Coordinates of C-alpha atoms in Angstrom, one line a residue:
X1 CA 132.8 -88.2 136.5
X2 CA 129.7 -89.9 138.0
X3 CA 128.6 -88.9 141.5
X4 CA 129.4 -91.0 144.5
X5 CA 125.9 -92.3 144.6
X6 CA 126.0 -93.4 140.9
X7 CA 129.3 -95.1 141.5
X8 CA 128.0 -97.0 144.6
X9 CA 125.2 -98.4 142.4
X10 CA 127.8 -100.3 140.5
X11 CA 129.0 -103.7 141.4
X12 CA 132.3 -104.3 143.3
X13 CA 133.9 -105.9 140.3
X14 CA 133.0 -102.9 138.2
X15 CA 134.5 -100.5 140.7
X16 CA 137.6 -102.7 141.0
X17 CA 138.1 -102.5 137.2
X18 CA 137.7 -98.7 137.3
X19 CA 139.9 -97.8 140.2
X20 CA 142.4 -100.7 140.4
X21 CA 142.8 -102.2 137.0
X22 CA 142.4 -99.0 135.0
X23 CA 143.6 -96.8 137.9
X24 CA 141.1 -94.0 137.3
X25 CA 141.1 -91.1 139.8
X26 CA 139.0 -91.9 142.9
X27 CA 136.4 -89.2 143.5
X28 CA 136.3 -87.4 146.8
X29 CA 134.2 -89.3 149.3
X30 CA 134.1 -92.6 147.5
X31 CA 136.8 -94.3 149.7
X32 CA 135.0 -93.3 152.9
X33 CA 131.7 -94.5 151.4
X34 CA 133.2 -97.9 150.5
X35 CA 134.6 -98.3 154.0
X36 CA 131.0 -98.1 155.5
X37 CA 129.4 -99.9 152.6
X38 CA 127.6 -103.1 153.7
X39 CA 128.5 -105.1 150.6
X40 CA 131.0 -107.9 150.8
X41 CA 134.2 -106.8 149.1
X42 CA 133.7 -103.1 149.5
X43 CA 136.0 -102.8 152.5
X44 CA 138.7 -104.9 150.8
X45 CA 138.4 -102.6 147.7
X46 CA 138.9 -99.5 149.8
X47 CA 141.9 -101.1 151.5
X48 CA 143.5 -101.9 148.1
X49 CA 142.9 -98.4 146.9
X50 CA 144.6 -97.0 149.9
X51 CA 147.5 -99.4 149.4
X52 CA 147.8 -98.1 145.8
X53 CA 147.9 -94.5 147.2
X54 CA 150.8 -95.5 149.6
X55 CA 152.6 -97.3 146.8
X56 CA 152.3 -94.3 144.5
X57 CA 153.6 -91.9 147.2
X58 CA 156.5 -94.2 148.0
X59 CA 157.4 -94.5 144.3
X60 CA 157.2 -90.7 143.9
X61 CA 159.6 -90.3 146.9
X62 CA 162.0 -92.9 145.5
X63 CA 162.1 -91.3 142.1
X64 CA 162.6 -87.8 143.6
X65 CA 165.5 -89.2 145.6
X66 CA 166.9 -90.8 142.4
X67 CA 167.2 -87.2 141.0
X68 CA 169.2 -85.8 143.9
X69 CA 172.5 -85.5 142.0
X70 CA 170.7 -84.1 138.9
X71 CA 168.7 -81.6 141.0
X72 CA 172.0 -80.3 142.6
X73 CA 173.6 -79.9 139.2
X74 CA 170.5 -78.2 137.7
X75 CA 170.5 -75.7 140.6
X76 CA 174.2 -74.9 139.7
X77 CA 173.2 -74.1 136.1
X78 CA 174.1 -77.4 134.4
X79 CA 171.0 -77.9 132.4
X80 CA 172.2 -80.8 130.2
X81 CA 173.2 -83.5 132.6
X82 CA 174.2 -86.9 131.0
X83 CA 174.2 -90.2 132.8
X84 CA 176.6 -92.9 131.5
X85 CA 176.9 -96.6 132.3
X86 CA 178.0 -99.8 130.6
X87 CA 176.9 -103.4 130.3
X88 CA 178.9 -106.5 129.5
X89 CA 182.0 -106.4 131.6
X90 CA 181.8 -109.9 132.9
X91 CA 180.7 -112.0 129.9
X92 CA 183.1 -114.3 128.1
X93 CA 181.7 -113.3 124.7
X94 CA 180.5 -110.3 122.9
X95 CA 181.3 -106.6 123.1
X96 CA 180.9 -104.2 126.1
X97 CA 178.2 -101.6 125.4
X98 CA 177.7 -98.3 127.1
X99 CA 174.7 -96.0 127.2
X100 CA 174.6 -92.2 127.6
X101 CA 171.3 -90.3 128.3
X102 CA 170.3 -86.8 128.9
X103 CA 166.9 -86.7 130.6
X104 CA 164.5 -83.7 130.7
X105 CA 164.7 -81.8 134.0
X106 CA 162.6 -83.4 136.8
X107 CA 161.8 -86.4 134.6
X108 CA 160.3 -89.2 136.6
X109 CA 159.6 -92.6 135.1
X110 CA 157.7 -95.1 137.3
X111 CA 159.8 -98.3 137.7
X112 CA 163.1 -96.7 136.7
X113 CA 165.9 -98.4 138.5
X114 CA 169.3 -99.9 137.8
X115 CA 169.0 -102.6 135.1
X116 CA 170.3 -105.3 137.4
X117 CA 167.2 -105.0 139.6
X118 CA 164.8 -105.2 136.7
X119 CA 164.6 -108.9 136.1
X120 CA 161.8 -109.1 133.5
X121 CA 163.3 -108.6 130.0
X122 CA 160.0 -107.2 128.7
X123 CA 159.9 -104.6 131.5
X124 CA 163.5 -103.5 130.6
X125 CA 162.5 -103.2 127.0
X126 CA 159.4 -101.1 127.8
X127 CA 161.4 -98.8 130.1
X128 CA 164.2 -98.4 127.4
X129 CA 161.6 -97.4 124.8
X130 CA 160.0 -94.8 127.2
X131 CA 163.5 -93.4 128.0
X132 CA 164.4 -93.1 124.4
X133 CA 161.1 -91.4 123.6
X134 CA 161.4 -88.9 126.5
X135 CA 165.2 -88.2 126.5
X136 CA 166.6 -85.0 125.3
X137 CA 169.1 -87.2 123.5
X138 CA 170.6 -90.7 124.0
X139 CA 173.5 -92.7 122.5
X140 CA 175.3 -96.0 122.7
X141 CA 179.0 -96.8 122.4
X142 CA 180.6 -100.1 121.8
X143 CA 184.0 -101.6 122.4
X144 CA 184.4 -104.8 120.3
X145 CA 186.0 -108.1 121.5
X146 CA 189.3 -107.4 119.7
X147 CA 189.6 -104.1 121.6
X148 CA 188.8 -105.8 124.9
X149 CA 191.6 -108.3 124.2
X150 CA 194.0 -105.5 123.2
X151 CA 193.5 -102.9 125.9
X152 CA 191.8 -105.1 128.7
X153 CA 188.2 -105.1 129.8
X154 CA 188.5 -102.2 132.2
X155 CA 189.7 -99.8 129.6
X156 CA 187.4 -101.2 127.0
X157 CA 184.5 -100.3 129.3
X158 CA 185.8 -96.7 129.6
X159 CA 186.3 -96.6 125.8
X160 CA 182.7 -97.6 125.2
X161 CA 181.5 -95.0 127.7
X162 CA 183.6 -92.3 126.0
X163 CA 182.1 -93.3 122.6
X164 CA 178.6 -93.1 124.1
X165 CA 179.2 -89.6 125.3
X166 CA 180.7 -88.6 122.0
X167 CA 177.7 -90.0 120.2
X168 CA 175.2 -87.7 121.9
X169 CA 173.6 -85.2 119.6
X170 CA 173.7 -82.6 122.5
X171 CA 176.9 -81.7 124.2
X172 CA 176.4 -82.4 127.9
X173 CA 177.2 -79.7 130.5
X174 CA 178.0 -82.3 133.1
X175 CA 178.4 -86.1 133.0
X176 CA 177.5 -88.5 135.8
X177 CA 179.3 -91.9 135.5
X178 CA 178.7 -95.1 137.4
X179 CA 181.8 -95.6 139.7
X180 CA 184.5 -94.3 137.2
X181 CA 185.8 -91.3 135.3
X182 CA 185.9 -91.3 131.5
X183 CA 189.4 -90.4 130.1
X184 CA 189.5 -87.4 127.7
X185 CA 185.9 -86.4 128.4
X186 CA 185.6 -82.7 127.5
X187 CA 182.7 -82.2 130.0
X188 CA 183.1 -82.0 133.7
X189 CA 182.2 -85.3 135.3
X190 CA 181.6 -87.1 138.5
X191 CA 182.0 -90.8 139.3
X192 CA 179.4 -92.1 141.7
X193 CA 179.8 -95.5 143.4
X194 CA 176.7 -97.6 142.7
X195 CA 175.5 -94.7 140.5
X196 CA 173.1 -96.8 138.6
X197 CA 171.1 -97.2 141.9
X198 CA 171.5 -93.6 143.0
X199 CA 171.1 -91.5 139.9
X200 CA 168.1 -91.4 137.5
X201 CA 170.3 -90.5 134.5
X202 CA 172.8 -93.3 135.2
X203 CA 170.0 -95.8 135.8
X204 CA 168.4 -94.8 132.4
X205 CA 171.8 -95.2 130.7
X206 CA 172.2 -98.7 132.3
X207 CA 168.9 -99.8 130.9
X208 CA 169.8 -98.6 127.4
X209 CA 173.2 -100.3 127.6
X210 CA 171.7 -103.6 128.9
X211 CA 168.9 -103.8 126.3
X212 CA 171.1 -102.8 123.4
X213 CA 173.7 -105.4 124.3
X214 CA 171.0 -108.1 124.9
X215 CA 169.5 -107.4 121.5
X216 CA 173.0 -107.8 119.9
X217 CA 173.6 -111.1 121.7
X218 CA 170.2 -112.4 120.3
X219 CA 171.5 -111.6 116.8
X220 CA 174.7 -113.5 117.5
X221 CA 172.7 -116.4 118.8
X222 CA 171.2 -116.8 115.3
X223 CA 174.7 -116.9 113.8
X224 CA 176.2 -119.3 116.4
X225 CA 173.9 -122.2 117.2
X226 CA 174.5 -124.5 120.2
X227 CA 176.1 -122.0 122.6
X228 CA 172.9 -120.6 124.2
X229 CA 173.8 -117.0 123.7
X230 CA 170.1 -116.0 123.6
X231 CA 169.7 -117.2 127.2
X232 CA 172.9 -116.3 129.0
X233 CA 174.0 -113.4 126.8
X234 CA 177.6 -114.5 126.9
X235 CA 177.9 -114.6 130.7
X236 CA 179.9 -117.5 132.3
X237 CA 176.9 -119.7 133.2
X238 CA 177.4 -123.5 133.5
X239 CA 175.6 -123.9 130.2
X240 CA 177.9 -121.5 128.4
X241 CA 181.1 -122.9 130.0
X242 CA 180.0 -126.4 129.0
X243 CA 179.4 -125.3 125.4
X244 CA 182.7 -123.5 125.3
X245 CA 184.5 -126.7 126.5
X246 CA 182.6 -129.0 124.1
X247 CA 182.3 -126.9 121.0
X248 CA 185.4 -124.6 121.4
X249 CA 185.8 -120.8 121.2
X250 CA 184.0 -118.6 118.7
X251 CA 185.4 -115.4 117.1
X252 CA 183.2 -113.5 119.5
X253 CA 184.8 -115.0 122.6
X254 CA 187.2 -112.9 124.6
X255 CA 190.7 -114.4 124.3
X256 CA 192.0 -112.4 127.3
X257 CA 189.5 -114.1 129.6
X258 CA 190.8 -117.2 131.6
X259 CA 187.9 -119.6 130.8
X260 CA 188.3 -118.9 127.1
X261 CA 192.0 -119.3 127.2
X262 CA 191.6 -122.6 129.0
X263 CA 189.2 -123.8 126.3
X264 CA 191.8 -122.9 123.7
X265 CA 194.6 -124.6 125.6
X266 CA 196.4 -121.3 126.2
X267 CA 198.3 -120.2 129.3
X268 CA 196.5 -117.7 131.6
X269 CA 197.3 -114.0 131.3
X270 CA 199.2 -112.9 134.4
X271 CA 198.3 -109.2 134.6
X272 CA 195.0 -108.3 136.2
X273 CA 192.5 -107.6 133.4
X274 CA 190.9 -104.9 135.5
X275 CA 194.3 -103.1 136.2
X276 CA 193.6 -99.4 136.0
X277 CA 197.2 -98.2 135.6
X278 CA 197.4 -99.4 132.0
X279 CA 197.7 -96.7 129.3
X280 CA 194.5 -95.2 128.1
X281 CA 193.4 -96.0 124.5
X282 CA 194.7 -93.4 122.0
X283 CA 192.4 -90.5 121.4
X284 CA 192.4 -91.0 117.6
X285 CA 191.4 -94.7 118.0
X286 CA 188.5 -93.8 120.3
X287 CA 187.3 -91.1 117.9
X288 CA 187.6 -93.3 114.9
X289 CA 185.3 -96.0 116.4
X290 CA 182.7 -93.6 118.0
X291 CA 179.2 -94.9 117.5
X292 CA 175.9 -93.8 118.8
X293 CA 172.2 -93.1 118.1
X294 CA 170.5 -90.0 119.2
X295 CA 166.8 -89.5 119.6

């Protein structure tokens, strides 16, 4: 690394590229030197570097807090902690997809958060790739539209999560689940309300579930033109509801959902689709449809 004197001989744009754009480590004494430098822009550069320091510290603290449930379980001897979450409960079309992820202990990924808070599709894809590369193992599970209509969306979500856990190449010692408990899960588990915002493992699973389902909906968009599936991913947006009304329902539309039944001229279903007291799906049916990909 060049000396402070050598670095100060560079222009402010050169220093900005080194220490802000490329985020190179700032040598000891350079910040203080910039703060007393007479050149225009030196003070501003020093201020922005200090802001980067504060941002990095805040992100480090946030990521450490995101591991609090995992840290507690690791301390109890549960080395293989899986996070599980689903995507696609509300859409009118397409399957519900769940992700399951076992992260390395103390793994921290800058920007990791619940998928709903990551608005840029490219950012979600980038995080999903990094998670898959770093994970001890990961898996996805799917419950198809026919299953959603047969056992209701609530239980279809649980079925997809169960398949995701069963698809892991490593048997988890403990499972953290967003808000619910997975029926017939052989591992001990804990449901955490808003778990995708509070647990790194669940947040990672939510990103894998979301990006996997989005990619599938893009494929379906190429099969079914005119419905806008690539943009709304099956959610009940005005665009989707308008297409459903004008073009009719597709095989991938959920017949148990009110807007779809209305488009088909069917009476609404009276029981609550999210009713939790309905019978769990049979164990052999869940096992027969288990799907997943491990890293």
